[in-house]
Short mmCIF file of C-alpha atoms in Angstrom, two decimals:
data_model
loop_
_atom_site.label_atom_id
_atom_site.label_comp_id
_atom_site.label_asym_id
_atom_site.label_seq_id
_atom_site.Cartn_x
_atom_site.Cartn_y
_atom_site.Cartn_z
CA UNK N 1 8.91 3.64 -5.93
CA UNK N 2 7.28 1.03 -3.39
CA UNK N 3 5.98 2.39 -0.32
CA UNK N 4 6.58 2.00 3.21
CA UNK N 5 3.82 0.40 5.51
CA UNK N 6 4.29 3.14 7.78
CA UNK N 7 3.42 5.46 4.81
CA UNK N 8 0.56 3.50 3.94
CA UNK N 9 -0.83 3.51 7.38
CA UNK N 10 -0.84 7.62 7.51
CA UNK N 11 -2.68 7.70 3.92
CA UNK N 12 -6.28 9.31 4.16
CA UNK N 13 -9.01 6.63 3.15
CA UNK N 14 -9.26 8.89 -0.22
CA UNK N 15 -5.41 8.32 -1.25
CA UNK N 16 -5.66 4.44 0.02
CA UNK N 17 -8.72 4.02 -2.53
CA UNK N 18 -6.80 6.12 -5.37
CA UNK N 19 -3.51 3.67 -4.70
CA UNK N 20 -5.11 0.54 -4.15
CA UNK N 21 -8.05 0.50 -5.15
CA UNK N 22 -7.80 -1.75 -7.95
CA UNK N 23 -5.86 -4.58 -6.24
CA UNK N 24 -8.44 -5.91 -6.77
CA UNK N 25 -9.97 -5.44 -10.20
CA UNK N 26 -12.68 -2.70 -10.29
CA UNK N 27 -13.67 -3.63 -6.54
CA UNK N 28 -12.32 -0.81 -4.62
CA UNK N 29 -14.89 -1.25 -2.21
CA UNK N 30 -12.66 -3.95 -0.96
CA UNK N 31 -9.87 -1.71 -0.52
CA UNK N 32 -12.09 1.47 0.99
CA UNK N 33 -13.50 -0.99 3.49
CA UNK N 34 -9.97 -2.73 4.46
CA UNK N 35 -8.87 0.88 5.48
CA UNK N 36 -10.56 0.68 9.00
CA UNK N 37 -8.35 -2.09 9.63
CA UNK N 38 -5.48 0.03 9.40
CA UNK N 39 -2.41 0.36 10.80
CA UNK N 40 -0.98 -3.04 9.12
CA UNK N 41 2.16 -4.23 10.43
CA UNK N 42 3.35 -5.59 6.79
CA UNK N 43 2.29 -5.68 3.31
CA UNK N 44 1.24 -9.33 4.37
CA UNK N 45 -1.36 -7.67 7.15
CA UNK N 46 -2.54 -5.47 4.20
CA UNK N 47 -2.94 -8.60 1.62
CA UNK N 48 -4.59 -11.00 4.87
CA UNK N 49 -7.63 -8.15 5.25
CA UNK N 50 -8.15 -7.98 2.15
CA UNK N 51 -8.43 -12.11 1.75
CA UNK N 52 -10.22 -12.07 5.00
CA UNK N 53 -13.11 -9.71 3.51
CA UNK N 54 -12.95 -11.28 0.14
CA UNK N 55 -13.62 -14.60 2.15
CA UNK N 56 -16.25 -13.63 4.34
CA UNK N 57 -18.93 -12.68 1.06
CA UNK N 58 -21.57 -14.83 0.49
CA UNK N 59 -21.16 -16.79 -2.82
CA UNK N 60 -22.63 -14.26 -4.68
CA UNK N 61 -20.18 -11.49 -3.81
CA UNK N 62 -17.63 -14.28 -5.03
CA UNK N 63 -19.03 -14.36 -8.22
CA UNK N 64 -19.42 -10.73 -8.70
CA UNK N 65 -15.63 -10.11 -7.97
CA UNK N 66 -15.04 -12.95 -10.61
CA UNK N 67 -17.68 -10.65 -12.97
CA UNK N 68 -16.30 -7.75 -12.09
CA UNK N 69 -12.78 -9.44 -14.48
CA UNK N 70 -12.68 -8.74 -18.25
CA UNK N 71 -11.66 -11.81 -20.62
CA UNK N 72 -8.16 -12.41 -21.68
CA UNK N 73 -7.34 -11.77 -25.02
CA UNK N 74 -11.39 -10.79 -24.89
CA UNK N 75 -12.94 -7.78 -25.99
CA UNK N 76 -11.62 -4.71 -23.70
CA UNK N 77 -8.05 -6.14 -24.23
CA UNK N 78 -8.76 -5.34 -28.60
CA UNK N 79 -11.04 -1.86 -28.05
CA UNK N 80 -8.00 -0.83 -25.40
CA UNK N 81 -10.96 -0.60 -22.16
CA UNK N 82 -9.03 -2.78 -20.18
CA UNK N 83 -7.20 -1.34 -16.54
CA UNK N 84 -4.17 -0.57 -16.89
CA UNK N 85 -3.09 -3.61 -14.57
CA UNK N 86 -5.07 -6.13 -16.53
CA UNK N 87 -3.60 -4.51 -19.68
CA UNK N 88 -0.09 -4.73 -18.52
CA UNK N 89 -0.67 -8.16 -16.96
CA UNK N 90 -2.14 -9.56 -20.33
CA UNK N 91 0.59 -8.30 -22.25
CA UNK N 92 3.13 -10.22 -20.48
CA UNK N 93 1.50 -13.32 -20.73
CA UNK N 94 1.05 -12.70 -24.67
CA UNK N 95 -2.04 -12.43 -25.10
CA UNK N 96 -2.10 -9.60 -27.37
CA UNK N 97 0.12 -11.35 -29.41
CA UNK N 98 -2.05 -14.64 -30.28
CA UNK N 99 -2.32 -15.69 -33.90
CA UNK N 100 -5.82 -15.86 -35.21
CA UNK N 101 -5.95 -19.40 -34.48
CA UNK N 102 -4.85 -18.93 -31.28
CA UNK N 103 -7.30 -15.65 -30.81
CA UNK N 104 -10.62 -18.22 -31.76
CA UNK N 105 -10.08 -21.00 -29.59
CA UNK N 106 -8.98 -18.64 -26.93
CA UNK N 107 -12.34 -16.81 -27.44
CA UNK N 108 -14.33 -19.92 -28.48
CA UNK N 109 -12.99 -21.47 -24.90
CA UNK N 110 -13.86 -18.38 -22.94
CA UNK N 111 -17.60 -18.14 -24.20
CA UNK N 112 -18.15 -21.89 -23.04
CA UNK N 113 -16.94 -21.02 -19.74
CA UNK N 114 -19.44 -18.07 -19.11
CA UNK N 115 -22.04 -19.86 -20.24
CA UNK N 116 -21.19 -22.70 -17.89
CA UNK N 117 -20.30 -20.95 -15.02
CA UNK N 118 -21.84 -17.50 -15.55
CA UNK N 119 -18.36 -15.64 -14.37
CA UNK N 120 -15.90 -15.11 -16.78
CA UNK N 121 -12.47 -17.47 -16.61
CA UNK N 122 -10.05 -15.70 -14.21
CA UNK N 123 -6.43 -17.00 -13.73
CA UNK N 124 -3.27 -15.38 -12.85
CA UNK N 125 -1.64 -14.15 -16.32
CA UNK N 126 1.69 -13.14 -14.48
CA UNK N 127 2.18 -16.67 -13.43
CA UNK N 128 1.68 -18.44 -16.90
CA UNK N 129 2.00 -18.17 -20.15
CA UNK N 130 -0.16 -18.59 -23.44
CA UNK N 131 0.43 -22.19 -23.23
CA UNK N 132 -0.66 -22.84 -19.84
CA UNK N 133 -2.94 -20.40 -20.11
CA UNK N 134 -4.96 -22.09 -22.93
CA UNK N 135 -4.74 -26.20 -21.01
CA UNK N 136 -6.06 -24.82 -17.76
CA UNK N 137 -8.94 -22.89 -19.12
CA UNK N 138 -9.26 -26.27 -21.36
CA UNK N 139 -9.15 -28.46 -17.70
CA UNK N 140 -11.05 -26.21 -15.71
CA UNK N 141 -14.19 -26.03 -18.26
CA UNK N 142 -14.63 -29.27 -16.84
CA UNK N 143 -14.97 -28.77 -13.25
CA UNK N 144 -17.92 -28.12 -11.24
CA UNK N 145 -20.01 -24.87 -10.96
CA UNK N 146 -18.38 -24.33 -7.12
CA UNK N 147 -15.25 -25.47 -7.61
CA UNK N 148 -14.73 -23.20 -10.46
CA UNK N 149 -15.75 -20.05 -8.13
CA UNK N 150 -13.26 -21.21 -5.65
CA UNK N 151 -10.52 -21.68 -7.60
CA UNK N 152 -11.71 -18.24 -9.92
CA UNK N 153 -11.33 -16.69 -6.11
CA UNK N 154 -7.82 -17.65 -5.26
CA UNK N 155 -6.91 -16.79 -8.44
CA UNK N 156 -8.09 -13.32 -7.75
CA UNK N 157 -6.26 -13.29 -4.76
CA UNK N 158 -3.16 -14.18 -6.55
CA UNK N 159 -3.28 -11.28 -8.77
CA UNK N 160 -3.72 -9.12 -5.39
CA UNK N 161 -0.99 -10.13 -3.84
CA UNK N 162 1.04 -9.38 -7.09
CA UNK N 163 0.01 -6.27 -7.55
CA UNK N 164 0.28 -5.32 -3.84
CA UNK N 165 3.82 -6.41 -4.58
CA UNK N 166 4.70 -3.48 -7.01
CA UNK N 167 3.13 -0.65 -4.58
CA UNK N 168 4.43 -1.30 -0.96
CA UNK N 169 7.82 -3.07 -0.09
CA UNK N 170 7.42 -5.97 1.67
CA UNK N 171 10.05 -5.45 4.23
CA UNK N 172 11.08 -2.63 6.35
CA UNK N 173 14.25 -1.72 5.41
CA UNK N 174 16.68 -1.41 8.89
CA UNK N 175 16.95 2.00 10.22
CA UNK N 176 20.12 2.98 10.09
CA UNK P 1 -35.38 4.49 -23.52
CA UNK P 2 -35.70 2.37 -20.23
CA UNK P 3 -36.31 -1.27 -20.34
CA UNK P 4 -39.00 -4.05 -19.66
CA UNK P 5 -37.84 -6.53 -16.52
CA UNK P 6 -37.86 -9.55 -19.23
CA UNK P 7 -35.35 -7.48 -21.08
CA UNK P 8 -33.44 -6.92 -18.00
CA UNK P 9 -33.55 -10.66 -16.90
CA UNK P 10 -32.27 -11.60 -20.39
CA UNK P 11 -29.36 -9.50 -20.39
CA UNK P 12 -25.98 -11.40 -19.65
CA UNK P 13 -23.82 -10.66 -16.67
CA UNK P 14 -21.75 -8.64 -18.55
CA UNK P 15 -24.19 -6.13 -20.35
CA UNK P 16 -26.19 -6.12 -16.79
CA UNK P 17 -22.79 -4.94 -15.24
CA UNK P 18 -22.33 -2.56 -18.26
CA UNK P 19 -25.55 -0.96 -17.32
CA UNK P 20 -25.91 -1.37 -13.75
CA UNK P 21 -22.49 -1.39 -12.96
CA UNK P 22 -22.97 2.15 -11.39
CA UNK P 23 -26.35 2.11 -9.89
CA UNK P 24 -24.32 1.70 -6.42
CA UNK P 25 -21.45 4.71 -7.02
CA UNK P 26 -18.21 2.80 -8.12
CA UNK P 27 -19.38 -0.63 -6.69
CA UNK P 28 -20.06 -2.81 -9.67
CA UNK P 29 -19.53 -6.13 -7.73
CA UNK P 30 -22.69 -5.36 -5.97
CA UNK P 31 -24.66 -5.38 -9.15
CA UNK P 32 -22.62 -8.34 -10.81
CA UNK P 33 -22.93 -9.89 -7.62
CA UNK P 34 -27.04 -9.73 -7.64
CA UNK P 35 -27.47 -10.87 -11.38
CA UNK P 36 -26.94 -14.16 -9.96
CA UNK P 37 -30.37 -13.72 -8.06
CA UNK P 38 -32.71 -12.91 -11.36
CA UNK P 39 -35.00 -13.35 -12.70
CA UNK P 40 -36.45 -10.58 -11.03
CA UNK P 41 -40.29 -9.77 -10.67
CA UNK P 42 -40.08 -6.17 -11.79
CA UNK P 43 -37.55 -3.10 -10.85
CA UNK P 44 -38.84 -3.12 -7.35
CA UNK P 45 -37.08 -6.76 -6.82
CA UNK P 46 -33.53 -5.73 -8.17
CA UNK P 47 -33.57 -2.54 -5.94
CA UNK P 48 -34.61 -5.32 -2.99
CA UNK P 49 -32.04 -8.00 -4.13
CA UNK P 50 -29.13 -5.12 -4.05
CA UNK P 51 -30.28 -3.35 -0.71
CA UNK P 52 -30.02 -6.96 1.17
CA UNK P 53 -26.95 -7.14 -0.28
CA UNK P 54 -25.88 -4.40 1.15
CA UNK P 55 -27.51 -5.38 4.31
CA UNK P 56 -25.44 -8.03 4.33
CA UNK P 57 -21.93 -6.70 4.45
CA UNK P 58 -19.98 -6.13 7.37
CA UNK P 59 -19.70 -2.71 9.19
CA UNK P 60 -16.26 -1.77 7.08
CA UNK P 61 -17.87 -2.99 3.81
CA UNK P 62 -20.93 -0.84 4.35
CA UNK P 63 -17.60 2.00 5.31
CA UNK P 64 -16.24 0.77 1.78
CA UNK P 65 -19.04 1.49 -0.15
CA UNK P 66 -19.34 5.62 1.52
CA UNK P 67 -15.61 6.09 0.87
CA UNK P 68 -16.37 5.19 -2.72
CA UNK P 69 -18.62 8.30 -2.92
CA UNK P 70 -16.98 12.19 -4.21
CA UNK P 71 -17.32 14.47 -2.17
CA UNK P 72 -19.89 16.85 -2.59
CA UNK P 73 -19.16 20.02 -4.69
CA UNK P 74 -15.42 18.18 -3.81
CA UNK P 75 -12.01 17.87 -6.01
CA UNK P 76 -13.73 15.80 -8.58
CA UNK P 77 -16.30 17.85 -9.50
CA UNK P 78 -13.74 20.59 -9.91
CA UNK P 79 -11.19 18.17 -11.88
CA UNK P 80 -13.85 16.65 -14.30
CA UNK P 81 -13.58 13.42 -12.69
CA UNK P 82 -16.99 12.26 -11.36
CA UNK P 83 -19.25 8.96 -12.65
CA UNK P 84 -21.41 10.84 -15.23
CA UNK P 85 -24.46 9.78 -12.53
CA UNK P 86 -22.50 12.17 -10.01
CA UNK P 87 -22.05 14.62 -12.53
CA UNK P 88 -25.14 15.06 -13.16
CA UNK P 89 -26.82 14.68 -9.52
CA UNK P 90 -24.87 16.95 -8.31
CA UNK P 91 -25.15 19.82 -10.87
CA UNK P 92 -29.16 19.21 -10.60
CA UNK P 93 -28.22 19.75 -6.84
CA UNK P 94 -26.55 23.24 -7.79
CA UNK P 95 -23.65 22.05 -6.24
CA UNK P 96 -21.55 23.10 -9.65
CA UNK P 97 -22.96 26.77 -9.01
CA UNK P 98 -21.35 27.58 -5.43
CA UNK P 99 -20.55 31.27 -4.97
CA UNK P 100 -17.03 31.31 -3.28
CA UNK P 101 -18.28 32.03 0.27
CA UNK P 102 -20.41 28.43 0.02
CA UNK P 103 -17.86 26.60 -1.99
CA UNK P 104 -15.43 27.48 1.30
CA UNK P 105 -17.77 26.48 3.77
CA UNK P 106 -19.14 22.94 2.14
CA UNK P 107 -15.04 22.32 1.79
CA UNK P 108 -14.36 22.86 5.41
CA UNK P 109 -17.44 21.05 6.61
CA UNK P 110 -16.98 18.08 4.43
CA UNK P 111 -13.44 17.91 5.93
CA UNK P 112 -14.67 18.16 9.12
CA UNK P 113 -17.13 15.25 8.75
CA UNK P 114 -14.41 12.92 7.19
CA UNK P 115 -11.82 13.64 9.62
CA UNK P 116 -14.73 12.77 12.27
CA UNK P 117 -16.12 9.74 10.98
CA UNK P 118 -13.47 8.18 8.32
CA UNK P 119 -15.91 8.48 5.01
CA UNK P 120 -17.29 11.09 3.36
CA UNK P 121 -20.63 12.88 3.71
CA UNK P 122 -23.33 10.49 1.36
CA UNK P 123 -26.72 12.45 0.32
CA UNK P 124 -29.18 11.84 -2.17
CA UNK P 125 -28.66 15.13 -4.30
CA UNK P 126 -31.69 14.72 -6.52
CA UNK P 127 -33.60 14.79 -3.47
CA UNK P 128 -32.16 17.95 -1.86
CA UNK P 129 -30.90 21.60 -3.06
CA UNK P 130 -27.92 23.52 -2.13
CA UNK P 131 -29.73 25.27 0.90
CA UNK P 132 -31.04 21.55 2.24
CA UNK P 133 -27.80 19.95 1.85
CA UNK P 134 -25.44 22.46 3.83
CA UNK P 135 -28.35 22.42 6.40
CA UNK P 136 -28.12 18.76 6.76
CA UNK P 137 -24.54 18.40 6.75
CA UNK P 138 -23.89 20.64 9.45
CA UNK P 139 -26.52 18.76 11.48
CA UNK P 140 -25.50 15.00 11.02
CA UNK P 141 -21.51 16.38 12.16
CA UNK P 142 -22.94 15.72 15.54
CA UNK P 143 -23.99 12.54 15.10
CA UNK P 144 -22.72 9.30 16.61
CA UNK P 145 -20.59 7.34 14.05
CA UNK P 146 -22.49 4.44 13.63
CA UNK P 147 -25.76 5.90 12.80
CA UNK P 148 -24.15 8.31 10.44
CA UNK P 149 -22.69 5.29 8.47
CA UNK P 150 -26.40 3.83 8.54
CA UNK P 151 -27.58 7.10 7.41
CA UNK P 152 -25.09 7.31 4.48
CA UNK P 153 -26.14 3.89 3.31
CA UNK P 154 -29.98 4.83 3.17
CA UNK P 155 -28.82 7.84 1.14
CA UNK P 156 -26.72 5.12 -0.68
CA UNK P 157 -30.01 3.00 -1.32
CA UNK P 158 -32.24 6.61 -2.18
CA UNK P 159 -29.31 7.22 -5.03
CA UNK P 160 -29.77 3.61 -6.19
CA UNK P 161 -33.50 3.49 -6.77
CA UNK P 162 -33.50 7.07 -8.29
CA UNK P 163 -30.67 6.02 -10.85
CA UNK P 164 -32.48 2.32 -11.45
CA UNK P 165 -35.54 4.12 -12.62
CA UNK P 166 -33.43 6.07 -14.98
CA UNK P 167 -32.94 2.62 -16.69
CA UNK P 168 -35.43 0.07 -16.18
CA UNK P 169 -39.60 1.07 -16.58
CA UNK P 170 -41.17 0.80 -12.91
CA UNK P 171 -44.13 -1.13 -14.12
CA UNK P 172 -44.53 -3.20 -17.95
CA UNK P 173 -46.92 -1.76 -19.96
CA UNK P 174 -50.04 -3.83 -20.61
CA UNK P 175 -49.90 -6.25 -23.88
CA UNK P 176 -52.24 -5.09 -26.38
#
C-alpha cells in the first residue's frame, strides 16, 4: 500500500531510512540526509532532493554510487546477495533467465566495462529488456570515461524514481 | 590477518568495497567513492582521503551519515540487527550488559537527544565504557545542534580509524 506524502512527512528519520533507504541502492545516506528537507509537497519534492544531493557530489561520490550497484546477471544475482529491489528488478528484465551464451557475453561485456571505467555498468532494467539491455552496454563500452559516469548517474536516478513510485502515491487523492 | 597498503591499492573496487564497505557505519559509497583516489601512501592516507570526504559533504549529508548509526544499547542491538563492527563495539562497550535501571535511562536519553537534534547520539564505543558514555550523553543534550553534528562526525572519523586498523597493518614491515 503506497503512502501518503503527508505520512511520509510525520515519519521519524529512523522509519524514513528503514523505507527508503535503498532508493537508492545501498546509499541510504542519501535518503537519511534528504530527511532534513522534509516536509515535501509531492513524491516529485521527495525524488528532486534526492537528485539535487546526488548532483551536488564531487565526481567521486558519482562513481561510488555507480560502485555501490552489483552487475546484472553478475555474481550476487547467481549466489542470491543481491537487494531485494535489484533482485526483483533483474528478474523482470530476464536476466536470470539468460542462456549460457547469453550469460558469457553478458559477463564478458560487463568485465570490459569495469575495467574501462572502474564502476560497474548501471542501466535501468525496468525500462528494457535483455535485448536492449545487451546493445547499450555494447554502445556505451565505447563512450568516454565522463560520459559514462553521467549517463551511469541518470540511470541511477531512473531506478529512484521507480522505486519511489511503488512506496508513496504520487497524487493526493481529493478529500472527500 | 591485516594487509600491506600495496595489497590494498591492488584490490579492485569491488573487493575494496567488500572490505571497507563498513569502515564508515552503513555508508559504503564513501569508501567506493575514495578508491578512486589510491594509490594510497600507507593506512594513514585512506583514513585522510575518507575524512575529506566527509569534510566535503553538505550539512544534511554529514546529518545522513549520524542517522545511519544504531542507537546505542538501542532496538538493534536487542533484535540482532547491528553491522557485526557495531556488534562488537558496542558489547566491548558493555552496552549488551545493561542492568534494567541503565538500559531505561540510556533509552530515554537517547530519545531525548534525537527528538532534540534529528540524529542519533554517535560515540566511539571502543574508546569509552558504560559509565563514560551515559556521562557524556547526558552532557552533549545541552549542546547547540550544530556542534553536536560536528561532534558526532569526529566520533564518526574515531570509529573509522579504529575499524581501518582492524584491516590494513599501520606501517609495512621492512623487506628482508
Amino acid at each position: 500500500m503506497n503512502m501518503e506524502i503527508a505520512t511520509v512527512n510525520s515519519l521519524p528519520y529512523e522509519d524514513f531510512v528503514n523505507i527508503f533507504g535503498n532508493v537508492v541502492e545501498k546509499c541510504p545516506i542519501i535518503t537519511a540526509a534528504v530527511w532534513s528537507r522534509r516536509p515535501f509537497v509531492n513524491m516529485g519534492a521527495l525524488e528532486a532532493a534526492i537528485s539535487e544531493f546526488i548532483d551536488a557530489l564531487p565526481e567521486s561520490g558519482k562513481e561510488g554510487i555507480l560502485r555501490c550497484h552489483p552487475d546484472l546477471a553478475g555474481r550476487d544475482l547467481h549466489s542470491g546477495t543481491l537487494t531485494r529491489e535489484s533482485q526483483e528488478e533483474q528478474a523482470r528484465a530476464g536476466m536470470d533467465g539468460l542462456d549460457s551464451t547469453e550469460a558469457s557475453h553478458m559477463a564478458r561485456l560487463n568485465d570490459e566495462y569495469k575495467v574501462r571505467f572502474g564502476f560497474p555498468f548501471v542501466i535501468c532494467a525496468r525500462m528494457n529488456n535483455k535485448a536492449t539491455i545487451l546493445q547499450q552496454l555494447s554502445e556505451r563500452l565505447r563512450n568516454e570515461r565522463a560520459l559514462e559516469r553521467a549517463l551511469g548517474i541518470e540511470e541511477v536516478k531512473k531506478i529512484c524514481r521507480l522505486r519511489l513510485q511503488g512506496l508513496v502515491l504520487i497524487d493526493a487523492p481529493n478529500k472527500l
